[in-house]
Amino acid sequence: VWQFRRLILAELNVDLREELDYLNQITTENPKNYQIWHHRRWVAEKLGAGVAGKELEFTSQIFSHDAKNYHAWSHRQWVLLNLGGWEDELIFCDKLLKEDVFNNSAWNQRYFLITKSPLLGGLDSMRDSEVAYAVEAILSRPENESPWRYLRGIYGNDPECLAGDPRVVSVCSEVLISRRNYVHALNLVLDLLCHRFRPAEDLVDAIDAVSSATGSTTGSDLPRRVCSILQRVDPIRANYWEWRKKNI
């Protein structure tokens, strides 16, 4: 029926701005319907770059009700890539993350932006400021996995490059020293250790202190000791950490 509607609209040469107004209502009422979003994309493509701002504003309205609506995020990225509107997107992402730093969709959009935007100069030129941004978010809520993943992503998941940035090692040490919500810090440290990263003495001391506080295995090499800690403090994935320990 949606395809038939598109044939009719094309044949009658209808003003598609009216169709977009119609879609505003029906999309709001059915925000997770694939067919509606596909139809909306077809209409927006026909109308061109002049509707980019309206489409971005519409998706932001959807996010006010459901901040992680996949269809709206997918549509927003399509609009940016095909119709433009990049100018205020970094401000938009920052706004969403200030409202909810756990919004993994907003973190994903931020990564999409710094890697795809024609205005920001690419990941290499943004990396320094984005590492600082991620570190600040980690220190505010170290239990939040999203900024840890973001930190990996902006280094292309390259352990050697990650370990080469003193801020990465420093934030791991700081979280471990605080002894609160340090599962993701230990996970990152483990991955670095498995790639022959040699930690400084303060990081080793922080790991030893956590190991002692949790009653974990002592005397083994450092990566296996980290796995033992994780088995205790992350029991839902205890079998995974045991597997990691055996395969080091």
PDB file of N, CA and C in Angstrom, residues 45-85:
ATOM      1  N   GLU A  45      13.867  12.804   0.066  1.00  0.00           N
ATOM      2  CA  GLU A  45      14.805  12.769  -1.060  1.00  0.00           C
ATOM      3  C   GLU A  45      14.249  13.542  -2.251  1.00  0.00           C
ATOM      4  N   LYS A  46      12.945  13.413  -2.484  1.00  0.00           N
ATOM      5  CA  LYS A  46      12.315  14.142  -3.582  1.00  0.00           C
ATOM      6  C   LYS A  46      12.342  15.652  -3.336  1.00  0.00           C
ATOM      7  N   LEU A  47      12.149  16.055  -2.074  1.00  0.00           N
ATOM      8  CA  LEU A  47      12.101  17.478  -1.735  1.00  0.00           C
ATOM      9  C   LEU A  47      13.493  18.110  -1.704  1.00  0.00           C
ATOM     10  N   GLY A  48      14.505  17.327  -1.374  1.00  0.00           N
ATOM     11  CA  GLY A  48      15.876  17.822  -1.433  1.00  0.00           C
ATOM     12  C   GLY A  48      16.377  18.493  -0.171  1.00  0.00           C
ATOM     13  N   ALA A  49      17.522  19.165  -0.303  1.00  0.00           N
ATOM     14  CA  ALA A  49      18.245  19.716   0.847  1.00  0.00           C
ATOM     15  C   ALA A  49      17.445  20.739   1.640  1.00  0.00           C
ATOM     16  N   GLY A  50      16.438  21.336   1.019  1.00  0.00           N
ATOM     17  CA  GLY A  50      15.657  22.355   1.723  1.00  0.00           C
ATOM     18  C   GLY A  50      14.896  21.842   2.926  1.00  0.00           C
ATOM     19  N   VAL A  51      14.696  20.517   3.025  1.00  0.00           N
ATOM     20  CA  VAL A  51      13.943  19.973   4.164  1.00  0.00           C
ATOM     21  C   VAL A  51      14.867  19.352   5.213  1.00  0.00           C
ATOM     22  N   ALA A  52      16.168  19.465   5.026  1.00  0.00           N
ATOM     23  CA  ALA A  52      17.106  18.839   5.971  1.00  0.00           C
ATOM     24  C   ALA A  52      16.864  19.318   7.393  1.00  0.00           C
ATOM     25  N   GLY A  53      16.745  20.630   7.564  1.00  0.00           N
ATOM     26  CA  GLY A  53      16.527  21.180   8.905  1.00  0.00           C
ATOM     27  C   GLY A  53      15.257  20.665   9.555  1.00  0.00           C
ATOM     28  N   LYS A  54      14.180  20.591   8.772  1.00  0.00           N
ATOM     29  CA  LYS A  54      12.906  20.098   9.300  1.00  0.00           C
ATOM     30  C   LYS A  54      13.010  18.631   9.700  1.00  0.00           C
ATOM     31  N   GLU A  55      13.717  17.847   8.898  1.00  0.00           N
ATOM     32  CA  GLU A  55      13.855  16.427   9.214  1.00  0.00           C
ATOM     33  C   GLU A  55      14.700  16.209  10.468  1.00  0.00           C
ATOM     34  N   LEU A  56      15.751  16.988  10.620  1.00  0.00           N
ATOM     35  CA  LEU A  56      16.566  16.886  11.825  1.00  0.00           C
ATOM     36  C   LEU A  56      15.759  17.295  13.052  1.00  0.00           C
ATOM     37  N   GLU A  57      14.969  18.342  12.917  1.00  0.00           N
ATOM     38  CA  GLU A  57      14.123  18.790  14.025  1.00  0.00           C
ATOM     39  C   GLU A  57      13.084  17.730  14.354  1.00  0.00           C
ATOM     40  N   PHE A  58      12.521  17.087  13.334  1.00  0.00           N
ATOM     41  CA  PHE A  58      11.515  16.059  13.589  1.00  0.00           C
ATOM     42  C   PHE A  58      12.112  14.877  14.358  1.00  0.00           C
ATOM     43  N   THR A  59      13.311  14.439  13.959  1.00  0.00           N
ATOM     44  CA  THR A  59      13.918  13.318  14.690  1.00  0.00           C
ATOM     45  C   THR A  59      14.219  13.707  16.132  1.00  0.00           C
ATOM     46  N   SER A  60      14.605  14.959  16.359  1.00  0.00           N
ATOM     47  CA  SER A  60      14.863  15.383  17.742  1.00  0.00           C
ATOM     48  C   SER A  60      13.589  15.350  18.569  1.00  0.00           C
ATOM     49  N   GLN A  61      12.449  15.612  17.942  1.00  0.00           N
ATOM     50  CA  GLN A  61      11.165  15.491  18.639  1.00  0.00           C
ATOM     51  C   GLN A  61      10.882  14.036  19.000  1.00  0.00           C
ATOM     52  N   ILE A  62      11.206  13.123  18.095  1.00  0.00           N
ATOM     53  CA  ILE A  62      11.042  11.697  18.393  1.00  0.00           C
ATOM     54  C   ILE A  62      11.928  11.298  19.565  1.00  0.00           C
ATOM     55  N   PHE A  63      13.164  11.807  19.589  1.00  0.00           N
ATOM     56  CA  PHE A  63      14.088  11.464  20.666  1.00  0.00           C
ATOM     57  C   PHE A  63      13.600  11.973  22.025  1.00  0.00           C
ATOM     58  N   SER A  64      12.816  13.038  22.031  1.00  0.00           N
ATOM     59  CA  SER A  64      12.308  13.545  23.307  1.00  0.00           C
ATOM     60  C   SER A  64      11.360  12.546  23.959  1.00  0.00           C
ATOM     61  N   HIS A  65      10.806  11.632  23.155  1.00  0.00           N
ATOM     62  CA  HIS A  65       9.930  10.578  23.687  1.00  0.00           C
ATOM     63  C   HIS A  65      10.658   9.240  23.792  1.00  0.00           C
ATOM     64  N   ASP A  66      11.590   9.008  22.883  1.00  0.00           N
ATOM     65  CA  ASP A  66      12.344   7.753  22.864  1.00  0.00           C
ATOM     66  C   ASP A  66      13.742   8.057  22.345  1.00  0.00           C
ATOM     67  N   ALA A  67      14.667   8.259  23.275  1.00  0.00           N
ATOM     68  CA  ALA A  67      16.011   8.734  22.914  1.00  0.00           C
ATOM     69  C   ALA A  67      16.822   7.710  22.138  1.00  0.00           C
ATOM     70  N   LYS A  68      16.350   6.466  22.083  1.00  0.00           N
ATOM     71  CA  LYS A  68      17.126   5.417  21.417  1.00  0.00           C
ATOM     72  C   LYS A  68      16.363   4.784  20.252  1.00  0.00           C
ATOM     73  N   ASN A  69      15.436   5.531  19.678  1.00  0.00           N
ATOM     74  CA  ASN A  69      14.661   5.010  18.553  1.00  0.00           C
ATOM     75  C   ASN A  69      15.578   4.779  17.348  1.00  0.00           C
ATOM     76  N   TYR A  70      15.791   3.528  17.017  1.00  0.00           N
ATOM     77  CA  TYR A  70      16.719   3.173  15.943  1.00  0.00           C
ATOM     78  C   TYR A  70      16.317   3.795  14.609  1.00  0.00           C
ATOM     79  N   HIS A  71      15.025   3.773  14.304  1.00  0.00           N
ATOM     80  CA  HIS A  71      14.558   4.286  13.013  1.00  0.00           C
ATOM     81  C   HIS A  71      14.844   5.781  12.874  1.00  0.00           C
ATOM     82  N   ALA A  72      14.615   6.515  13.955  1.00  0.00           N
ATOM     83  CA  ALA A  72      14.858   7.955  13.930  1.00  0.00           C
ATOM     84  C   ALA A  72      16.352   8.252  13.787  1.00  0.00           C
ATOM     85  N   TRP A  73      17.188   7.488  14.485  1.00  0.00           N
ATOM     86  CA  TRP A  73      18.634   7.704  14.375  1.00  0.00           C
ATOM     87  C   TRP A  73      19.120   7.363  12.963  1.00  0.00           C
ATOM     88  N   SER A  74      18.610   6.263  12.417  1.00  0.00           N
ATOM     89  CA  SER A  74      18.997   5.883  11.064  1.00  0.00           C
ATOM     90  C   SER A  74      18.572   6.950  10.062  1.00  0.00           C
ATOM     91  N   HIS A  75      17.366   7.485  10.241  1.00  0.00           N
ATOM     92  CA  HIS A  75      16.878   8.534   9.344  1.00  0.00           C
ATOM     93  C   HIS A  75      17.725   9.792   9.489  1.00  0.00           C
ATOM     94  N   ARG A  76      18.064  10.136  10.701  1.00  0.00           N
ATOM     95  CA  ARG A  76      18.869  11.347  10.930  1.00  0.00           C
ATOM     96  C   ARG A  76      20.218  11.221  10.225  1.00  0.00           C
ATOM     97  N   GLN A  77      20.857  10.055  10.324  1.00  0.00           N
ATOM     98  CA  GLN A  77      22.141   9.871   9.657  1.00  0.00           C
ATOM     99  C   GLN A  77      21.988   9.936   8.141  1.00  0.00           C
ATOM    100  N   TRP A  78      20.902   9.361   7.632  1.00  0.00           N
ATOM    101  CA  TRP A  78      20.662   9.438   6.192  1.00  0.00           C
ATOM    102  C   TRP A  78      20.492  10.893   5.741  1.00  0.00           C
ATOM    103  N   VAL A  79      19.744  11.682   6.519  1.00  0.00           N
ATOM    104  CA  VAL A  79      19.542  13.099   6.186  1.00  0.00           C
ATOM    105  C   VAL A  79      20.877  13.824   6.131  1.00  0.00           C
ATOM    106  N   LEU A  80      21.707  13.626   7.140  1.00  0.00           N
ATOM    107  CA  LEU A  80      23.000  14.303   7.178  1.00  0.00           C
ATOM    108  C   LEU A  80      23.861  13.930   5.971  1.00  0.00           C
ATOM    109  N   LEU A  81      23.897  12.661   5.641  1.00  0.00           N
ATOM    110  CA  LEU A  81      24.747  12.195   4.544  1.00  0.00           C
ATOM    111  C   LEU A  81      24.229  12.638   3.182  1.00  0.00           C
ATOM    112  N   ASN A  82      22.915  12.735   3.039  1.00  0.00           N
ATOM    113  CA  ASN A  82      22.340  12.981   1.721  1.00  0.00           C
ATOM    114  C   ASN A  82      21.791  14.392   1.508  1.00  0.00           C
ATOM    115  N   LEU A  83      21.366  15.032   2.608  1.00  0.00           N
ATOM    116  CA  LEU A  83      20.760  16.357   2.471  1.00  0.00           C
ATOM    117  C   LEU A  83      21.549  17.447   3.176  1.00  0.00           C
ATOM    118  N   GLY A  84      22.461  17.065   4.065  1.00  0.00           N
ATOM    119  CA  GLY A  84      23.254  18.060   4.800  1.00  0.00           C
ATOM    120  C   GLY A  84      22.647  18.400   6.148  1.00  0.00           C
ATOM    121  N   GLY A  85      23.205  19.453   6.763  1.00  0.00           N
ATOM    122  CA  GLY A  85      22.735  19.872   8.081  1.00  0.00           C
ATOM    123  C   GLY A  85      23.700  19.549   9.205  1.00  0.00           C
TER     124      GLY A  85
END
